Short mmCIF file of C-alpha atoms in Angstrom, two decimals:
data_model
loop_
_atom_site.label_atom_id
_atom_site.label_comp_id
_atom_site.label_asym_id
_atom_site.label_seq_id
_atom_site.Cartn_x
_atom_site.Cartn_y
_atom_site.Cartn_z
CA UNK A 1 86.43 119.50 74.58
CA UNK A 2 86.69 118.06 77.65
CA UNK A 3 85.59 114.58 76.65
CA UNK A 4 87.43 114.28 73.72
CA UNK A 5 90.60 115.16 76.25
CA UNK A 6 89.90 112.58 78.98
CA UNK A 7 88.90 110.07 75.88
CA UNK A 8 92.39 110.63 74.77
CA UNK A 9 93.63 110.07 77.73
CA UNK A 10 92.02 107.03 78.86
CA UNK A 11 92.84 105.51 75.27
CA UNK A 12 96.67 106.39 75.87
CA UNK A 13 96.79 104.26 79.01
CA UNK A 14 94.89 101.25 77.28
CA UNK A 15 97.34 101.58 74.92
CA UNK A 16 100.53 101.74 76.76
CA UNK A 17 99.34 99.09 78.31
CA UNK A 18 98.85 97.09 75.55
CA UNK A 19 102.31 97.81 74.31
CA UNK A 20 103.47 96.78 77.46
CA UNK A 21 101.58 93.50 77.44
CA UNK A 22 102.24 92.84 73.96
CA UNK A 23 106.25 93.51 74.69
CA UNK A 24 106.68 91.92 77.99
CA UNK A 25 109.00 88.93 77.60
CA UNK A 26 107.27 85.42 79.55
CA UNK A 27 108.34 84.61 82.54
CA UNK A 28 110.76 82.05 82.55
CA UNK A 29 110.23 79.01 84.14
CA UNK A 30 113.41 78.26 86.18
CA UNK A 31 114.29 74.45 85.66
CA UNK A 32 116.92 73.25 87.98
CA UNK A 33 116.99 69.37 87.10
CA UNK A 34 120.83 70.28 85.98
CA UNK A 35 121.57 71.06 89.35
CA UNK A 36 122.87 69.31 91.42
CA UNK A 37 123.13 70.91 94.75
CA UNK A 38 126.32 68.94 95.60
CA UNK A 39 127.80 70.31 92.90
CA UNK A 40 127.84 73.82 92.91
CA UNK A 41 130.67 75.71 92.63
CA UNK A 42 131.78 79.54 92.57
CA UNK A 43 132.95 79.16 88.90
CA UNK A 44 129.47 77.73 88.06
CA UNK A 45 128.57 81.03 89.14
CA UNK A 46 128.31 83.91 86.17
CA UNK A 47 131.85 85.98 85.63
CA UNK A 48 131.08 88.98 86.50
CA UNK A 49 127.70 90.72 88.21
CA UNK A 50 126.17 93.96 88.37
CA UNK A 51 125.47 95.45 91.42
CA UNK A 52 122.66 97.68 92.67
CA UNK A 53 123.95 101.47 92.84
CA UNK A 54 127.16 100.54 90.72
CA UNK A 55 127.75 101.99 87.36
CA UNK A 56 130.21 99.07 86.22
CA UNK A 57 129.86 95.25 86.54
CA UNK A 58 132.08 93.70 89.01
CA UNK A 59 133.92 90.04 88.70
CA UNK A 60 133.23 87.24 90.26
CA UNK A 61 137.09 87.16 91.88
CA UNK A 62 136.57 90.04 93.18
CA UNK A 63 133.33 89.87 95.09
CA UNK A 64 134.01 86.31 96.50
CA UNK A 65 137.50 86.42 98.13
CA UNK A 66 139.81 83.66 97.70
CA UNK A 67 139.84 81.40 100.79
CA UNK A 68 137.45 83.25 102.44
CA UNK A 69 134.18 82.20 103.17
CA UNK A 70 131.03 84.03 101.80
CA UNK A 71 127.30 83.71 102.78
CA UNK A 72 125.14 84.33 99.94
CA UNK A 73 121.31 85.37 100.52
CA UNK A 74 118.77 85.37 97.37
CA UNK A 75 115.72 86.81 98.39
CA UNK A 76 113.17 89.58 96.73
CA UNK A 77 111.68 92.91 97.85
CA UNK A 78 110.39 92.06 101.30
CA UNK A 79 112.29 89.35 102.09
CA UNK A 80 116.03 91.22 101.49
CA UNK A 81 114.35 94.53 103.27
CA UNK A 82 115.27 92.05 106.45
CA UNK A 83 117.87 90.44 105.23
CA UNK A 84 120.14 93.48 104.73
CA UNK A 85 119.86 94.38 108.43
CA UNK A 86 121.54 90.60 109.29
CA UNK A 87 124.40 92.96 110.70
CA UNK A 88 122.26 95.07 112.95
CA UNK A 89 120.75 91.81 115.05
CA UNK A 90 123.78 89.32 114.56
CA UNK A 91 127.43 89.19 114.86
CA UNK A 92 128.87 89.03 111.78
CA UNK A 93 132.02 87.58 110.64
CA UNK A 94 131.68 86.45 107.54
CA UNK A 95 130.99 88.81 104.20
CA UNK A 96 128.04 88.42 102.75
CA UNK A 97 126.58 89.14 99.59
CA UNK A 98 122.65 89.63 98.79
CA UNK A 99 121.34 88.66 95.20
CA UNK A 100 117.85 90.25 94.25
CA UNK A 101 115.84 87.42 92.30
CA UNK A 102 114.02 89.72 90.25
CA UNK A 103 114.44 87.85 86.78
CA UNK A 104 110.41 86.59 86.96
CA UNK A 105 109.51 89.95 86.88
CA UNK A 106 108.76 91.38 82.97
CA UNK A 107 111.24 93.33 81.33
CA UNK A 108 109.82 96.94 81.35
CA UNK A 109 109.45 96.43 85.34
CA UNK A 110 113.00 95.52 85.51
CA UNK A 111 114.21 98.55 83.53
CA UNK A 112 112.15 100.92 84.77
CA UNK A 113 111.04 100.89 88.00
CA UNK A 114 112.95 97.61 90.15
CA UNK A 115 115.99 99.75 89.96
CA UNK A 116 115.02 102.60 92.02
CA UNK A 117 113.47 100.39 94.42
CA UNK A 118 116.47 98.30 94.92
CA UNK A 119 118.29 101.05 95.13
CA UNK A 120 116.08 102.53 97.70
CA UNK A 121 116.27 99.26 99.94
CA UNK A 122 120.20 99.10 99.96
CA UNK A 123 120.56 102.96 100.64
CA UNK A 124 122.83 103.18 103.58
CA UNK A 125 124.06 99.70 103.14
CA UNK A 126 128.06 98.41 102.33
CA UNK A 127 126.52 94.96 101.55
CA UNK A 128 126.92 94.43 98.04
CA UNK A 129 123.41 93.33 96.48
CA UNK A 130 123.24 91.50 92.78
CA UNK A 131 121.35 92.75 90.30
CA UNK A 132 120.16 89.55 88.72
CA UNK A 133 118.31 90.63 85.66
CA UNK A 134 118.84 87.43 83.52
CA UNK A 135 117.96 85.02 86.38
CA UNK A 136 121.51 84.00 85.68
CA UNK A 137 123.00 83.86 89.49
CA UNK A 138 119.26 82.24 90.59
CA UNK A 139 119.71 79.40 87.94
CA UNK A 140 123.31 78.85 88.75
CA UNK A 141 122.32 78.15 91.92
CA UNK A 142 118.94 76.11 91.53
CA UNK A 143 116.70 78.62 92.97
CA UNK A 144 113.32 77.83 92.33
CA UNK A 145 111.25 80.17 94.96
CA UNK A 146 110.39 83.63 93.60
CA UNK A 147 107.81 84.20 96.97
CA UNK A 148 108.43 87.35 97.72
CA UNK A 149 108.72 86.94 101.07
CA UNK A 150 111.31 84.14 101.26
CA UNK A 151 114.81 83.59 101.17
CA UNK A 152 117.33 80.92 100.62
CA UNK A 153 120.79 81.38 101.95
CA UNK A 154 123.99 79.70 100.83
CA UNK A 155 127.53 79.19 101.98
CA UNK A 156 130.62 79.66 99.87
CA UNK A 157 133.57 77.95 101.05
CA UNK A 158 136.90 78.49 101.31
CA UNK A 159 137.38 76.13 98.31
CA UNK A 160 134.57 77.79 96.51
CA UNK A 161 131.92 74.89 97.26
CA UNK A 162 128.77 76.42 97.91
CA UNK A 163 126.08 74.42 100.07
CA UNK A 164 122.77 75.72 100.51
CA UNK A 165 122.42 76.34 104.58
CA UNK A 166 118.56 77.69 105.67
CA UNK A 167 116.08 78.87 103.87
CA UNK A 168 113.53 81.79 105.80
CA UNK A 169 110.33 83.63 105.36
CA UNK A 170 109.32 87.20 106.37
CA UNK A 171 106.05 88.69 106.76
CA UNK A 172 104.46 90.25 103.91
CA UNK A 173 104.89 93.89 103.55
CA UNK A 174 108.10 94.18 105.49
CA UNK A 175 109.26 96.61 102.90
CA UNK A 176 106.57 98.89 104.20
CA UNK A 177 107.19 97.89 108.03
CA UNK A 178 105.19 95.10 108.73
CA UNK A 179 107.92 93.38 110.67
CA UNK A 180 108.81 94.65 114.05
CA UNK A 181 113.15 94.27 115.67
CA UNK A 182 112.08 91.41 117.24
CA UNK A 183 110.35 89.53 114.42
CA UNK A 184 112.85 90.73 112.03
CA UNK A 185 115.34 89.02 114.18
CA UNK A 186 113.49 86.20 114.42
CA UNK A 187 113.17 85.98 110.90
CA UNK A 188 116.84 85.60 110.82
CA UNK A 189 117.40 82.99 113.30
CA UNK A 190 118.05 80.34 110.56
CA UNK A 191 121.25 82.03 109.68
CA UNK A 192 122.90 82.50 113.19
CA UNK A 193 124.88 79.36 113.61
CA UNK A 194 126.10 79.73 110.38
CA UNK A 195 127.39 83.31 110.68
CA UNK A 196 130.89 82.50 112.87
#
């Protein structure tokens, strides 16, 4: 009886992970010969967004303030695990925005279990983080790194040009603490001149 149970079992998990294999869209391959970086503007960007820990989607107009400057950071688990603590070691004085490139990753990981995560990382955190299912934002913006420890940080300007400014690394596993203050800091150092 017992066999015939853990057989059942065992056959259940190949099979749900067949289904998920069998389901799981490809990865797409993010081409950004469109794109030129000169180019980029905040309307290329999409309308509206959603956000991580926000039932709605939010616009565009209303996440990037007219005239205002806006620093933009794409980055994935371990990399925006630094990233969102920019405030903590630097003087901020500029808004900035985070955008989670998570569109490489298949679609039953993005519904079920990215969510949660993100939403763990940004727990205690004002800084509004994208939600970038479709790979939409990422593509607007000609990001082709998905490295999970790397980010790429851009500046929107008061005329809604946007310039890629640094790009950074972090150490692997600094979602689980890896990465001391001072090397998180570190980490960061790319950004400070551009955060007046």
């Amino acid at each position: 009886m017992l066999k015939n149970v853990l057989k059942l079992v065992v056959l259940g998990v190949i099979g749900f992970g067949i289904l998920v294999f069998a389901t799981a869209k490809e990865p797409e391959n993010i081409k950004t010969n469109n794109v030129n970086s000169s180019a980029i503007k905040l309307s290329t960007l999409p309308s509206s967004f959603e956000l991580v820990g926000k039932d709605d989607k939010v616009s565009r107009d209303s996440l990037f303030k007219s005239g205002s400057k806006t620093l933009v950071i794409v980055g994935n688990h371990d990399s925006l695990s630094v990233v969102k603590d920019l405030p903590k070691f630097y003087d901020l004085k500029i808004p900035y925005v985070m955008v989670a490139n998570i569109s490489a990753a298949p679609w039953f990981v993005k519904k079920m279990f990215i969510p949660s995560k993100l939403e763990e990382l940004n727990k205690g955190s004002n800084i509004p983080m994208i939600y970038d299912f479709e790979g939409d934002t990422v593509k607007a913006l000609g990001v082709t790194d998905n490295a999970k420890t790397s980010y790429i940080a851009y500046l929107v300007d008061e005329n809604g040009n946007i310039s890629k400014i640094a790009k950074g690394s972090v150490k692997e596993g600094a979602l689980d603490g890896s990465m001391n203050e001072e090397e998180k800091k570190a980490s960061l150092a790319p950004l400070s001149e551009y955060l007046k």
